[in-house]
Amino acid sequence: MPFQIVPPGTNFDFIGKWRPFVALSLLIVTVGVAAVFARGIRWGIDFAGGTEIQVRFESREDASVGRIREVVRGAGVPDASVIRFGDVEEGEFLIRFRETAVEGGEQGEIVDALEAELRQAIGALEVQRVEFVGPRVGAELRRDGLTALGLACVLILLYIGFRFTPRFAPGAVLALLHDVLITSGVWVLLGEEFNLQVLAALLAIIGYSLNDTIIVYDRIRENMELRTTTDLPEVLNRSVNQTLSRTLLTSGTTLLAVLSLLFLGGEVIRPFAFAMAIGIVVGTYSSVYIAAPTLLVLERRFGPSAATPKRPRPARA
């Protein structure tokens, strides 16, 4: 017997309550957009330009994130971020700072000064990697990232229109935009940095949310072939309830994997895992309360039943 966390015959009235949930989504998106204008976006060195240094200390006991940050601040780099790289026994750290965070001197001179200060304060170390990202390259990466997000949405619009009907496509794209905007808005409100990991997470969220939306849409299309569109809210409700068990199982197992990365994967992969965790929750929500209600509105406005007048029922004798 297949495992189902939602018993067969479950009939939650999702579609009947779509208006307050859509209003809630609009409120969250509005707050997020307002936060962008009020607080701005903290671009990481991938997009703003800066330097990343990977160092490995021979003395693991004396090396800690707090101690390294204190030494780096004393060397004239006040806004540097220090992240432990790998296991505690390895003694490896990533030191990142933007170009604008340096108080003076060339990037190469700052790296040499940091290396000398760290050797003197903590002990022998090995500089394993140094990467420089100029502001022009960062701007190009930022532009290309936004272009990738926009192009993905356009191609999804075309695919859904071809796979189903053109009236299905806007709901899917609107749900994807909803997921990206809410995830980005929460990211800005929390004051986290946008970097390539977050961009990769947003693209992964688009793919994950689209997969869930297609499953719901496919069941809606099957049920619409069996029943007329005059009772479309009931058809949508039935379809969402029939796919609810699959949606919760898939989202739940994926979320568990992402939470494992978030809490056990270390600081390096934390931005990607955190953004993915937000996106999975929001993507599951949008498949029910954004994609399906959008289809309902479009079918009522532009569907065949909207253009065909209802036939009067014959009078009873």
PDB file of C-alpha atoms in Angstrom:
ATOM      1  CA  MET A   1       0.000   0.000   0.000  1.00  0.00           C
ATOM      2  CA  PRO A   2       1.563   3.343  -1.028  1.00  0.00           C
ATOM      3  CA  PHE A   3       2.475   5.771   1.739  1.00  0.00           C
ATOM      4  CA  GLN A   4       0.332   8.912   1.772  1.00  0.00           C
ATOM      5  CA  ILE A   5       0.490  11.647   4.387  1.00  0.00           C
ATOM      6  CA  VAL A   6      -2.765  13.095   3.027  1.00  0.00           C
ATOM      7  CA  PRO A   7      -5.655  10.589   3.192  1.00  0.00           C
ATOM      8  CA  PRO A   8      -7.568   9.932  -0.042  1.00  0.00           C
ATOM      9  CA  GLY A   9     -10.711  12.007  -0.329  1.00  0.00           C
ATOM     10  CA  THR A  10      -9.228  15.029   1.445  1.00  0.00           C
ATOM     11  CA  ASN A  11     -10.943  18.197   0.233  1.00  0.00           C
ATOM     12  CA  PHE A  12      -9.436  21.395   1.619  1.00  0.00           C
ATOM     13  CA  ASP A  13     -10.981  24.536   0.179  1.00  0.00           C
ATOM     14  CA  PHE A  14      -7.771  26.066  -1.176  1.00  0.00           C
ATOM     15  CA  ILE A  15      -9.314  27.978  -4.072  1.00  0.00           C
ATOM     16  CA  GLY A  16     -12.163  29.393  -1.999  1.00  0.00           C
ATOM     17  CA  LYS A  17      -9.638  31.242   0.182  1.00  0.00           C
ATOM     18  CA  TRP A  18      -7.184  32.402  -2.485  1.00  0.00           C
ATOM     19  CA  ARG A  19      -7.885  36.131  -2.127  1.00  0.00           C
ATOM     20  CA  PRO A  20      -6.470  36.648   1.406  1.00  0.00           C
ATOM     21  CA  PHE A  21      -3.403  34.580   0.546  1.00  0.00           C
ATOM     22  CA  VAL A  22      -2.782  36.582  -2.619  1.00  0.00           C
ATOM     23  CA  ALA A  23      -3.159  39.767  -0.552  1.00  0.00           C
ATOM     24  CA  LEU A  24      -0.584  38.382   1.903  1.00  0.00           C
ATOM     25  CA  SER A  25       1.823  37.655  -0.942  1.00  0.00           C
ATOM     26  CA  LEU A  26       1.383  41.174  -2.345  1.00  0.00           C
ATOM     27  CA  LEU A  27       2.101  42.605   1.104  1.00  0.00           C
ATOM     28  CA  ILE A  28       5.307  40.583   1.491  1.00  0.00           C
ATOM     29  CA  VAL A  29       6.474  41.494  -2.019  1.00  0.00           C
ATOM     30  CA  THR A  30       5.729  45.182  -1.358  1.00  0.00           C
ATOM     31  CA  VAL A  31       7.685  45.113   1.906  1.00  0.00           C
ATOM     32  CA  GLY A  32      10.596  43.428   0.149  1.00  0.00           C
ATOM     33  CA  VAL A  33      10.666  45.953  -2.704  1.00  0.00           C
ATOM     34  CA  ALA A  34      10.440  48.816  -0.207  1.00  0.00           C
ATOM     35  CA  ALA A  35      13.373  47.303   1.714  1.00  0.00           C
ATOM     36  CA  VAL A  36      15.466  47.332  -1.465  1.00  0.00           C
ATOM     37  CA  PHE A  37      14.942  51.090  -1.872  1.00  0.00           C
ATOM     38  CA  ALA A  38      15.254  51.820   1.850  1.00  0.00           C
ATOM     39  CA  ARG A  39      18.233  49.617   2.768  1.00  0.00           C
ATOM     40  CA  GLY A  40      19.757  48.791  -0.592  1.00  0.00           C
ATOM     41  CA  ILE A  41      21.241  45.455  -1.663  1.00  0.00           C
ATOM     42  CA  ARG A  42      24.418  44.128  -0.092  1.00  0.00           C
ATOM     43  CA  TRP A  43      26.299  42.865  -3.120  1.00  0.00           C
ATOM     44  CA  GLY A  44      28.975  40.269  -2.456  1.00  0.00           C
ATOM     45  CA  ILE A  45      32.441  40.494  -3.946  1.00  0.00           C
ATOM     46  CA  ASP A  46      31.229  38.430  -6.922  1.00  0.00           C
ATOM     47  CA  PHE A  47      29.064  41.377  -8.008  1.00  0.00           C
ATOM     48  CA  ALA A  48      30.655  44.409  -6.322  1.00  0.00           C
ATOM     49  CA  GLY A  49      34.309  43.514  -6.779  1.00  0.00           C
ATOM     50  CA  GLY A  50      36.806  42.565  -4.090  1.00  0.00           C
ATOM     51  CA  THR A  51      39.299  39.957  -2.914  1.00  0.00           C
ATOM     52  CA  GLU A  52      39.003  36.422  -1.546  1.00  0.00           C
ATOM     53  CA  ILE A  53      41.916  34.751   0.235  1.00  0.00           C
ATOM     54  CA  GLN A  54      42.014  31.127   1.328  1.00  0.00           C
ATOM     55  CA  VAL A  55      44.577  30.455   4.059  1.00  0.00           C
ATOM     56  CA  ARG A  56      45.569  27.367   6.030  1.00  0.00           C
ATOM     57  CA  PHE A  57      47.140  27.684   9.485  1.00  0.00           C
ATOM     58  CA  GLU A  58      49.539  25.093  10.850  1.00  0.00           C
ATOM     59  CA  SER A  59      48.460  25.840  14.430  1.00  0.00           C
ATOM     60  CA  ARG A  60      44.765  24.897  14.514  1.00  0.00           C
ATOM     61  CA  GLU A  61      44.363  25.764  18.219  1.00  0.00           C
ATOM     62  CA  ASP A  62      45.290  29.453  17.830  1.00  0.00           C
ATOM     63  CA  ALA A  63      43.258  30.017  14.645  1.00  0.00           C
ATOM     64  CA  SER A  64      39.614  31.034  15.070  1.00  0.00           C
ATOM     65  CA  VAL A  65      37.154  33.166  13.160  1.00  0.00           C
ATOM     66  CA  GLY A  66      37.059  35.839  15.855  1.00  0.00           C
ATOM     67  CA  ARG A  67      40.839  36.025  16.178  1.00  0.00           C
ATOM     68  CA  ILE A  68      41.392  36.248  12.415  1.00  0.00           C
ATOM     69  CA  ARG A  69      38.707  38.925  12.071  1.00  0.00           C
ATOM     70  CA  GLU A  70      40.392  40.954  14.815  1.00  0.00           C
ATOM     71  CA  VAL A  71      43.780  40.759  13.089  1.00  0.00           C
ATOM     72  CA  VAL A  72      42.303  41.638   9.689  1.00  0.00           C
ATOM     73  CA  ARG A  73      40.488  44.636  11.186  1.00  0.00           C
ATOM     74  CA  GLY A  74      43.727  45.816  12.762  1.00  0.00           C
ATOM     75  CA  ALA A  75      45.447  45.559   9.353  1.00  0.00           C
ATOM     76  CA  GLY A  76      43.107  48.195   7.895  1.00  0.00           C
ATOM     77  CA  VAL A  77      40.275  46.058   6.478  1.00  0.00           C
ATOM     78  CA  PRO A  78      37.319  46.741   8.815  1.00  0.00           C
ATOM     79  CA  ASP A  79      34.493  45.104   6.842  1.00  0.00           C
ATOM     80  CA  ALA A  80      36.079  41.771   5.956  1.00  0.00           C
ATOM     81  CA  SER A  81      34.160  38.527   6.377  1.00  0.00           C
ATOM     82  CA  VAL A  82      35.945  35.458   7.736  1.00  0.00           C
ATOM     83  CA  ILE A  83      34.488  32.001   7.116  1.00  0.00           C
ATOM     84  CA  ARG A  84      35.819  28.663   8.260  1.00  0.00           C
ATOM     85  CA  PHE A  85      36.532  26.468   5.242  1.00  0.00           C
ATOM     86  CA  GLY A  86      36.237  22.719   5.758  1.00  0.00           C
ATOM     87  CA  ASP A  87      36.540  20.886   9.088  1.00  0.00           C
ATOM     88  CA  VAL A  88      37.872  22.436  12.270  1.00  0.00           C
ATOM     89  CA  GLU A  89      40.910  20.132  12.195  1.00  0.00           C
ATOM     90  CA  GLU A  90      42.004  21.476   8.796  1.00  0.00           C
ATOM     91  CA  GLY A  91      42.511  25.055   9.984  1.00  0.00           C
ATOM     92  CA  GLU A  92      41.400  26.609   6.669  1.00  0.00           C
ATOM     93  CA  PHE A  93      39.602  29.944   6.393  1.00  0.00           C
ATOM     94  CA  LEU A  94      38.240  32.229   3.697  1.00  0.00           C
ATOM     95  CA  ILE A  95      38.859  35.955   4.094  1.00  0.00           C
ATOM     96  CA  ARG A  96      36.715  38.150   1.872  1.00  0.00           C
ATOM     97  CA  PHE A  97      36.641  41.916   1.564  1.00  0.00           C
ATOM     98  CA  ARG A  98      35.353  44.362  -1.009  1.00  0.00           C
ATOM     99  CA  GLU A  99      37.573  46.766  -2.835  1.00  0.00           C
ATOM    100  CA  THR A 100      35.846  49.699  -1.136  1.00  0.00           C
ATOM    101  CA  ALA A 101      36.527  48.167   2.309  1.00  0.00           C
ATOM    102  CA  VAL A 102      40.279  48.712   2.005  1.00  0.00           C
ATOM    103  CA  GLU A 103      41.459  51.903   3.647  1.00  0.00           C
ATOM    104  CA  GLY A 104      44.459  52.383   1.387  1.00  0.00           C
ATOM    105  CA  GLY A 105      46.903  50.677  -0.940  1.00  0.00           C
ATOM    106  CA  GLU A 106      46.649  48.275  -3.840  1.00  0.00           C
ATOM    107  CA  GLN A 107      44.907  44.928  -3.496  1.00  0.00           C
ATOM    108  CA  GLY A 108      48.179  43.014  -3.790  1.00  0.00           C
ATOM    109  CA  GLU A 109      49.796  45.134  -1.097  1.00  0.00           C
ATOM    110  CA  ILE A 110      46.830  44.566   1.219  1.00  0.00           C
ATOM    111  CA  VAL A 111      47.086  40.780   0.718  1.00  0.00           C
ATOM    112  CA  ASP A 112      50.797  40.839   1.552  1.00  0.00           C
ATOM    113  CA  ALA A 113      50.144  42.976   4.628  1.00  0.00           C
ATOM    114  CA  LEU A 114      47.373  40.658   5.805  1.00  0.00           C
ATOM    115  CA  GLU A 115      49.594  37.625   5.375  1.00  0.00           C
ATOM    116  CA  ALA A 116      52.349  39.237   7.429  1.00  0.00           C
ATOM    117  CA  GLU A 117      49.958  40.312  10.189  1.00  0.00           C
ATOM    118  CA  LEU A 118      48.366  36.872  10.397  1.00  0.00           C
ATOM    119  CA  ARG A 119      51.758  35.159  10.589  1.00  0.00           C
ATOM    120  CA  GLN A 120      52.869  37.431  13.394  1.00  0.00           C
ATOM    121  CA  ALA A 121      49.639  37.281  15.419  1.00  0.00           C
ATOM    122  CA  ILE A 122      48.545  33.651  14.918  1.00  0.00           C
ATOM    123  CA  GLY A 123      51.399  31.648  13.465  1.00  0.00           C
ATOM    124  CA  ALA A 124      52.671  29.970  10.321  1.00  0.00           C
ATOM    125  CA  LEU A 125      50.205  29.774   7.472  1.00  0.00           C
ATOM    126  CA  GLU A 126      49.931  28.876   3.805  1.00  0.00           C
ATOM    127  CA  VAL A 127      48.092  31.107   1.339  1.00  0.00           C
ATOM    128  CA  GLN A 128      46.359  28.542  -0.845  1.00  0.00           C
ATOM    129  CA  ARG A 129      44.380  30.820  -3.134  1.00  0.00           C
ATOM    130  CA  VAL A 130      43.906  34.514  -3.876  1.00  0.00           C
ATOM    131  CA  GLU A 131      41.164  35.742  -6.201  1.00  0.00           C
ATOM    132  CA  PHE A 132      40.561  39.317  -7.342  1.00  0.00           C
ATOM    133  CA  VAL A 133      37.253  40.483  -8.829  1.00  0.00           C
ATOM    134  CA  GLY A 134      37.265  43.968 -10.322  1.00  0.00           C
ATOM    135  CA  PRO A 135      34.201  46.249 -10.148  1.00  0.00           C
ATOM    136  CA  ARG A 136      33.716  46.051 -13.924  1.00  0.00           C
ATOM    137  CA  VAL A 137      33.677  42.242 -13.862  1.00  0.00           C
ATOM    138  CA  GLY A 138      31.297  42.349 -10.896  1.00  0.00           C
ATOM    139  CA  ALA A 139      28.927  44.637 -12.783  1.00  0.00           C
ATOM    140  CA  GLU A 140      28.995  42.286 -15.776  1.00  0.00           C
ATOM    141  CA  LEU A 141      28.230  39.302 -13.541  1.00  0.00           C
ATOM    142  CA  ARG A 142      25.347  41.203 -11.950  1.00  0.00           C
ATOM    143  CA  ARG A 143      23.919  42.118 -15.344  1.00  0.00           C
ATOM    144  CA  ASP A 144      24.349  38.608 -16.712  1.00  0.00           C
ATOM    145  CA  GLY A 145      22.682  37.142 -13.614  1.00  0.00           C
ATOM    146  CA  LEU A 146      19.598  39.327 -13.998  1.00  0.00           C
ATOM    147  CA  THR A 147      19.516  38.496 -17.713  1.00  0.00           C
ATOM    148  CA  ALA A 148      19.605  34.775 -16.889  1.00  0.00           C
ATOM    149  CA  LEU A 149      16.640  35.146 -14.537  1.00  0.00           C
ATOM    150  CA  GLY A 150      14.623  37.096 -17.122  1.00  0.00           C
ATOM    151  CA  LEU A 151      15.485  34.700 -19.951  1.00  0.00           C
ATOM    152  CA  ALA A 152      14.494  31.713 -17.805  1.00  0.00           C
ATOM    153  CA  CYS A 153      11.066  33.248 -17.162  1.00  0.00           C
ATOM    154  CA  VAL A 154      10.510  33.974 -20.872  1.00  0.00           C
ATOM    155  CA  LEU A 155      11.470  30.445 -21.938  1.00  0.00           C
ATOM    156  CA  ILE A 156       9.227  28.990 -19.231  1.00  0.00           C
ATOM    157  CA  LEU A 157       6.359  31.130 -20.510  1.00  0.00           C
ATOM    158  CA  LEU A 158       6.854  29.692 -24.003  1.00  0.00           C
ATOM    159  CA  TYR A 159       7.223  26.126 -22.733  1.00  0.00           C
ATOM    160  CA  ILE A 160       4.074  26.195 -20.589  1.00  0.00           C
ATOM    161  CA  GLY A 161       2.135  27.798 -23.442  1.00  0.00           C
ATOM    162  CA  PHE A 162       3.253  24.987 -25.755  1.00  0.00           C
ATOM    163  CA  ARG A 163       2.884  22.204 -23.178  1.00  0.00           C
ATOM    164  CA  PHE A 164      -0.610  23.213 -22.033  1.00  0.00           C
ATOM    165  CA  THR A 165      -2.422  26.298 -23.368  1.00  0.00           C
ATOM    166  CA  PRO A 166      -1.456  29.997 -23.390  1.00  0.00           C
ATOM    167  CA  ARG A 167      -3.838  30.608 -20.468  1.00  0.00           C
ATOM    168  CA  PHE A 168      -1.784  28.264 -18.264  1.00  0.00           C
ATOM    169  CA  ALA A 169       1.518  30.051 -18.912  1.00  0.00           C
ATOM    170  CA  PRO A 170       0.958  33.400 -17.091  1.00  0.00           C
ATOM    171  CA  GLY A 171       0.102  31.626 -13.838  1.00  0.00           C
ATOM    172  CA  ALA A 172       3.339  29.618 -13.938  1.00  0.00           C
ATOM    173  CA  VAL A 173       5.502  32.663 -14.682  1.00  0.00           C
ATOM    174  CA  LEU A 174       3.678  34.757 -12.076  1.00  0.00           C
ATOM    175  CA  ALA A 175       4.342  32.033  -9.496  1.00  0.00           C
ATOM    176  CA  LEU A 176       8.045  31.993 -10.418  1.00  0.00           C
ATOM    177  CA  LEU A 177       8.315  35.785 -10.161  1.00  0.00           C
ATOM    178  CA  HIS A 178       6.496  35.559  -6.835  1.00  0.00           C
ATOM    179  CA  ASP A 179       9.045  33.026  -5.538  1.00  0.00           C
ATOM    180  CA  VAL A 180      12.059  35.053  -6.689  1.00  0.00           C
ATOM    181  CA  LEU A 181      10.716  38.353  -5.345  1.00  0.00           C
ATOM    182  CA  ILE A 182       9.778  36.972  -1.936  1.00  0.00           C
ATOM    183  CA  THR A 183      13.059  35.072  -1.527  1.00  0.00           C
ATOM    184  CA  SER A 184      15.034  38.155  -2.576  1.00  0.00           C
ATOM    185  CA  GLY A 185      12.935  40.398  -0.334  1.00  0.00           C
ATOM    186  CA  VAL A 186      13.526  38.186   2.707  1.00  0.00           C
ATOM    187  CA  TRP A 187      17.230  38.145   1.832  1.00  0.00           C
ATOM    188  CA  VAL A 188      17.372  41.948   1.801  1.00  0.00           C
ATOM    189  CA  LEU A 189      15.374  42.245   5.033  1.00  0.00           C
ATOM    190  CA  LEU A 190      17.817  39.888   6.764  1.00  0.00           C
ATOM    191  CA  GLY A 191      20.758  41.949   5.513  1.00  0.00           C
ATOM    192  CA  GLU A 192      22.422  39.016   3.740  1.00  0.00           C
ATOM    193  CA  GLU A 193      24.833  39.411   0.829  1.00  0.00           C
ATOM    194  CA  PHE A 194      23.872  38.630  -2.751  1.00  0.00           C
ATOM    195  CA  ASN A 195      26.559  36.564  -4.453  1.00  0.00           C
ATOM    196  CA  LEU A 196      26.828  33.848  -7.085  1.00  0.00           C
ATOM    197  CA  GLN A 197      25.611  31.215  -4.628  1.00  0.00           C
ATOM    198  CA  VAL A 198      22.374  33.127  -4.063  1.00  0.00           C
ATOM    199  CA  LEU A 199      21.945  33.598  -7.817  1.00  0.00           C
ATOM    200  CA  ALA A 200      22.392  29.843  -8.322  1.00  0.00           C
ATOM    201  CA  ALA A 201      19.817  29.236  -5.591  1.00  0.00           C
ATOM    202  CA  LEU A 202      17.302  31.554  -7.287  1.00  0.00           C
ATOM    203  CA  LEU A 203      17.720  29.701 -10.595  1.00  0.00           C
ATOM    204  CA  ALA A 204      17.315  26.374  -8.783  1.00  0.00           C
ATOM    205  CA  ILE A 205      14.188  27.696  -7.061  1.00  0.00           C
ATOM    206  CA  ILE A 206      12.720  28.607 -10.456  1.00  0.00           C
ATOM    207  CA  GLY A 207      13.269  25.059 -11.707  1.00  0.00           C
ATOM    208  CA  TYR A 208      11.957  23.450  -8.533  1.00  0.00           C
ATOM    209  CA  SER A 209       8.841  25.632  -8.347  1.00  0.00           C
ATOM    210  CA  LEU A 210       8.132  25.069 -12.032  1.00  0.00           C
ATOM    211  CA  ASN A 211       8.254  21.306 -11.552  1.00  0.00           C
ATOM    212  CA  ASP A 212       5.670  21.470  -8.767  1.00  0.00           C
ATOM    213  CA  THR A 213       3.456  23.829 -10.776  1.00  0.00           C
ATOM    214  CA  ILE A 214       3.537  21.540 -13.817  1.00  0.00           C
ATOM    215  CA  ILE A 215       2.396  18.581 -11.685  1.00  0.00           C
ATOM    216  CA  VAL A 216      -0.579  20.579 -10.404  1.00  0.00           C
ATOM    217  CA  TYR A 217      -1.363  21.947 -13.876  1.00  0.00           C
ATOM    218  CA  ASP A 218      -1.261  18.483 -15.432  1.00  0.00           C
ATOM    219  CA  ARG A 219      -3.833  17.196 -12.956  1.00  0.00           C
ATOM    220  CA  ILE A 220      -5.976  20.291 -13.552  1.00  0.00           C
ATOM    221  CA  ARG A 221      -5.932  19.654 -17.294  1.00  0.00           C
ATOM    222  CA  GLU A 222      -6.947  16.023 -16.810  1.00  0.00           C
ATOM    223  CA  ASN A 223      -9.860  16.985 -14.575  1.00  0.00           C
ATOM    224  CA  MET A 224     -10.942  19.782 -16.915  1.00  0.00           C
ATOM    225  CA  GLU A 225     -11.352  17.211 -19.690  1.00  0.00           C
ATOM    226  CA  LEU A 226     -13.744  15.249 -17.490  1.00  0.00           C
ATOM    227  CA  ARG A 227     -15.819  18.165 -16.234  1.00  0.00           C
ATOM    228  CA  THR A 228     -17.020  21.441 -17.712  1.00  0.00           C
ATOM    229  CA  THR A 229     -15.350  24.743 -16.894  1.00  0.00           C
ATOM    230  CA  THR A 230     -18.518  26.090 -15.296  1.00  0.00           C
ATOM    231  CA  ASP A 231     -17.482  24.387 -12.037  1.00  0.00           C
ATOM    232  CA  LEU A 232     -13.809  25.357 -12.474  1.00  0.00           C
ATOM    233  CA  PRO A 233     -13.213  26.250  -8.779  1.00  0.00           C
ATOM    234  CA  GLU A 234     -14.265  22.725  -7.817  1.00  0.00           C
ATOM    235  CA  VAL A 235     -12.011  21.262 -10.521  1.00  0.00           C
ATOM    236  CA  LEU A 236      -9.040  23.300  -9.266  1.00  0.00           C
ATOM    237  CA  ASN A 237      -9.721  22.330  -5.667  1.00  0.00           C
ATOM    238  CA  ARG A 238     -10.000  18.666  -6.558  1.00  0.00           C
ATOM    239  CA  SER A 239      -6.755  18.807  -8.557  1.00  0.00           C
ATOM    240  CA  VAL A 240      -4.765  20.546  -5.811  1.00  0.00           C
ATOM    241  CA  ASN A 241      -6.042  18.099  -3.196  1.00  0.00           C
ATOM    242  CA  GLN A 242      -5.220  15.093  -5.387  1.00  0.00           C
ATOM    243  CA  THR A 243      -1.610  16.255  -5.776  1.00  0.00           C
ATOM    244  CA  LEU A 244      -1.250  17.513  -2.197  1.00  0.00           C
ATOM    245  CA  SER A 245       0.320  14.311  -0.851  1.00  0.00           C
ATOM    246  CA  ARG A 246       2.895  14.222  -3.635  1.00  0.00           C
ATOM    247  CA  THR A 247       3.643  17.939  -3.176  1.00  0.00           C
ATOM    248  CA  LEU A 248       4.216  17.668   0.574  1.00  0.00           C
ATOM    249  CA  LEU A 249       6.337  14.514   0.279  1.00  0.00           C
ATOM    250  CA  THR A 250       8.542  15.977  -2.457  1.00  0.00           C
ATOM    251  CA  SER A 251       8.897  19.372  -0.789  1.00  0.00           C
ATOM    252  CA  GLY A 252       9.449  17.816   2.617  1.00  0.00           C
ATOM    253  CA  THR A 253      12.233  15.449   1.551  1.00  0.00           C
ATOM    254  CA  THR A 254      13.935  18.196  -0.489  1.00  0.00           C
ATOM    255  CA  LEU A 255      13.677  20.596   2.427  1.00  0.00           C
ATOM    256  CA  LEU A 256      15.248  18.038   4.762  1.00  0.00           C
ATOM    257  CA  ALA A 257      18.214  17.691   2.408  1.00  0.00           C
ATOM    258  CA  VAL A 258      18.603  21.469   2.156  1.00  0.00           C
ATOM    259  CA  LEU A 259      18.348  21.889   5.940  1.00  0.00           C
ATOM    260  CA  SER A 260      21.091  19.294   6.323  1.00  0.00           C
ATOM    261  CA  LEU A 261      23.310  21.440   4.101  1.00  0.00           C
ATOM    262  CA  LEU A 262      22.293  24.545   6.034  1.00  0.00           C
ATOM    263  CA  PHE A 263      23.129  23.205   9.504  1.00  0.00           C
ATOM    264  CA  LEU A 264      25.865  20.683   8.714  1.00  0.00           C
ATOM    265  CA  GLY A 265      27.429  21.904   5.471  1.00  0.00           C
ATOM    266  CA  GLY A 266      29.432  24.777   6.953  1.00  0.00           C
ATOM    267  CA  GLU A 267      29.548  28.501   6.306  1.00  0.00           C
ATOM    268  CA  VAL A 268      30.734  28.211   2.710  1.00  0.00           C
ATOM    269  CA  ILE A 269      27.517  26.637   1.414  1.00  0.00           C
ATOM    270  CA  ARG A 270      25.219  28.348   3.936  1.00  0.00           C
ATOM    271  CA  PRO A 271      23.957  31.168   1.604  1.00  0.00           C
ATOM    272  CA  PHE A 272      22.903  28.676  -1.068  1.00  0.00           C
ATOM    273  CA  ALA A 273      21.189  26.344   1.411  1.00  0.00           C
ATOM    274  CA  PHE A 274      19.421  29.180   3.252  1.00  0.00           C
ATOM    275  CA  ALA A 275      18.063  30.727   0.039  1.00  0.00           C
ATOM    276  CA  MET A 276      16.954  27.288  -1.185  1.00  0.00           C
ATOM    277  CA  ALA A 277      15.121  26.597   2.090  1.00  0.00           C
ATOM    278  CA  ILE A 278      13.165  29.836   1.728  1.00  0.00           C
ATOM    279  CA  GLY A 279      12.455  29.147  -1.946  1.00  0.00           C
ATOM    280  CA  ILE A 280      11.186  25.602  -1.398  1.00  0.00           C
ATOM    281  CA  VAL A 281       8.613  26.766   1.155  1.00  0.00           C
ATOM    282  CA  VAL A 282       7.543  29.723  -0.982  1.00  0.00           C
ATOM    283  CA  GLY A 283       7.516  27.637  -4.184  1.00  0.00           C
ATOM    284  CA  THR A 284       5.214  25.031  -2.667  1.00  0.00           C
ATOM    285  CA  TYR A 285       2.890  27.774  -1.477  1.00  0.00           C
ATOM    286  CA  SER A 286       2.837  29.555  -4.849  1.00  0.00           C
ATOM    287  CA  SER A 287       1.837  26.427  -6.785  1.00  0.00           C
ATOM    288  CA  VAL A 288      -1.387  26.335  -4.759  1.00  0.00           C
ATOM    289  CA  TYR A 289      -2.235  29.955  -4.060  1.00  0.00           C
ATOM    290  CA  ILE A 290      -0.674  31.807  -7.029  1.00  0.00           C
ATOM    291  CA  ALA A 291      -0.564  29.536 -10.081  1.00  0.00           C
ATOM    292  CA  ALA A 292      -3.987  27.898  -9.646  1.00  0.00           C
ATOM    293  CA  PRO A 293      -5.931  31.117  -8.805  1.00  0.00           C
ATOM    294  CA  THR A 294      -4.293  32.900 -11.757  1.00  0.00           C
ATOM    295  CA  LEU A 295      -5.594  30.150 -14.050  1.00  0.00           C
ATOM    296  CA  LEU A 296      -9.044  30.565 -12.484  1.00  0.00           C
ATOM    297  CA  VAL A 297      -9.081  34.309 -13.173  1.00  0.00           C
ATOM    298  CA  LEU A 298      -7.861  33.904 -16.765  1.00  0.00           C
ATOM    299  CA  GLU A 299     -10.328  31.109 -17.542  1.00  0.00           C
ATOM    300  CA  ARG A 300     -13.196  33.185 -16.205  1.00  0.00           C
ATOM    301  CA  ARG A 301     -12.046  36.215 -18.164  1.00  0.00           C
ATOM    302  CA  PHE A 302     -10.845  34.687 -21.437  1.00  0.00           C
ATOM    303  CA  GLY A 303     -11.905  31.024 -21.346  1.00  0.00           C
ATOM    304  CA  PRO A 304     -14.483  29.407 -23.621  1.00  0.00           C
ATOM    305  CA  SER A 305     -17.113  29.559 -20.911  1.00  0.00           C
ATOM    306  CA  ALA A 306     -16.712  33.341 -20.682  1.00  0.00           C
ATOM    307  CA  ALA A 307     -17.542  33.805 -24.363  1.00  0.00           C
ATOM    308  CA  THR A 308     -20.349  31.251 -24.499  1.00  0.00           C
ATOM    309  CA  PRO A 309     -23.605  32.360 -22.923  1.00  0.00           C
ATOM    310  CA  LYS A 310     -25.163  29.922 -20.516  1.00  0.00           C
ATOM    311  CA  ARG A 311     -28.192  28.071 -21.797  1.00  0.00           C
ATOM    312  CA  PRO A 312     -31.310  28.532 -19.697  1.00  0.00           C
ATOM    313  CA  ARG A 313     -32.516  25.445 -17.938  1.00  0.00           C
ATOM    314  CA  PRO A 314     -35.798  24.045 -19.268  1.00  0.00           C
ATOM    315  CA  ALA A 315     -38.799  24.854 -17.095  1.00  0.00           C
ATOM    316  CA  ARG A 316     -40.257  22.003 -15.115  1.00  0.00           C
ATOM    317  CA  ALA A 317     -43.728  20.892 -16.021  1.00  0.00           C
TER     318      ALA A 317
END
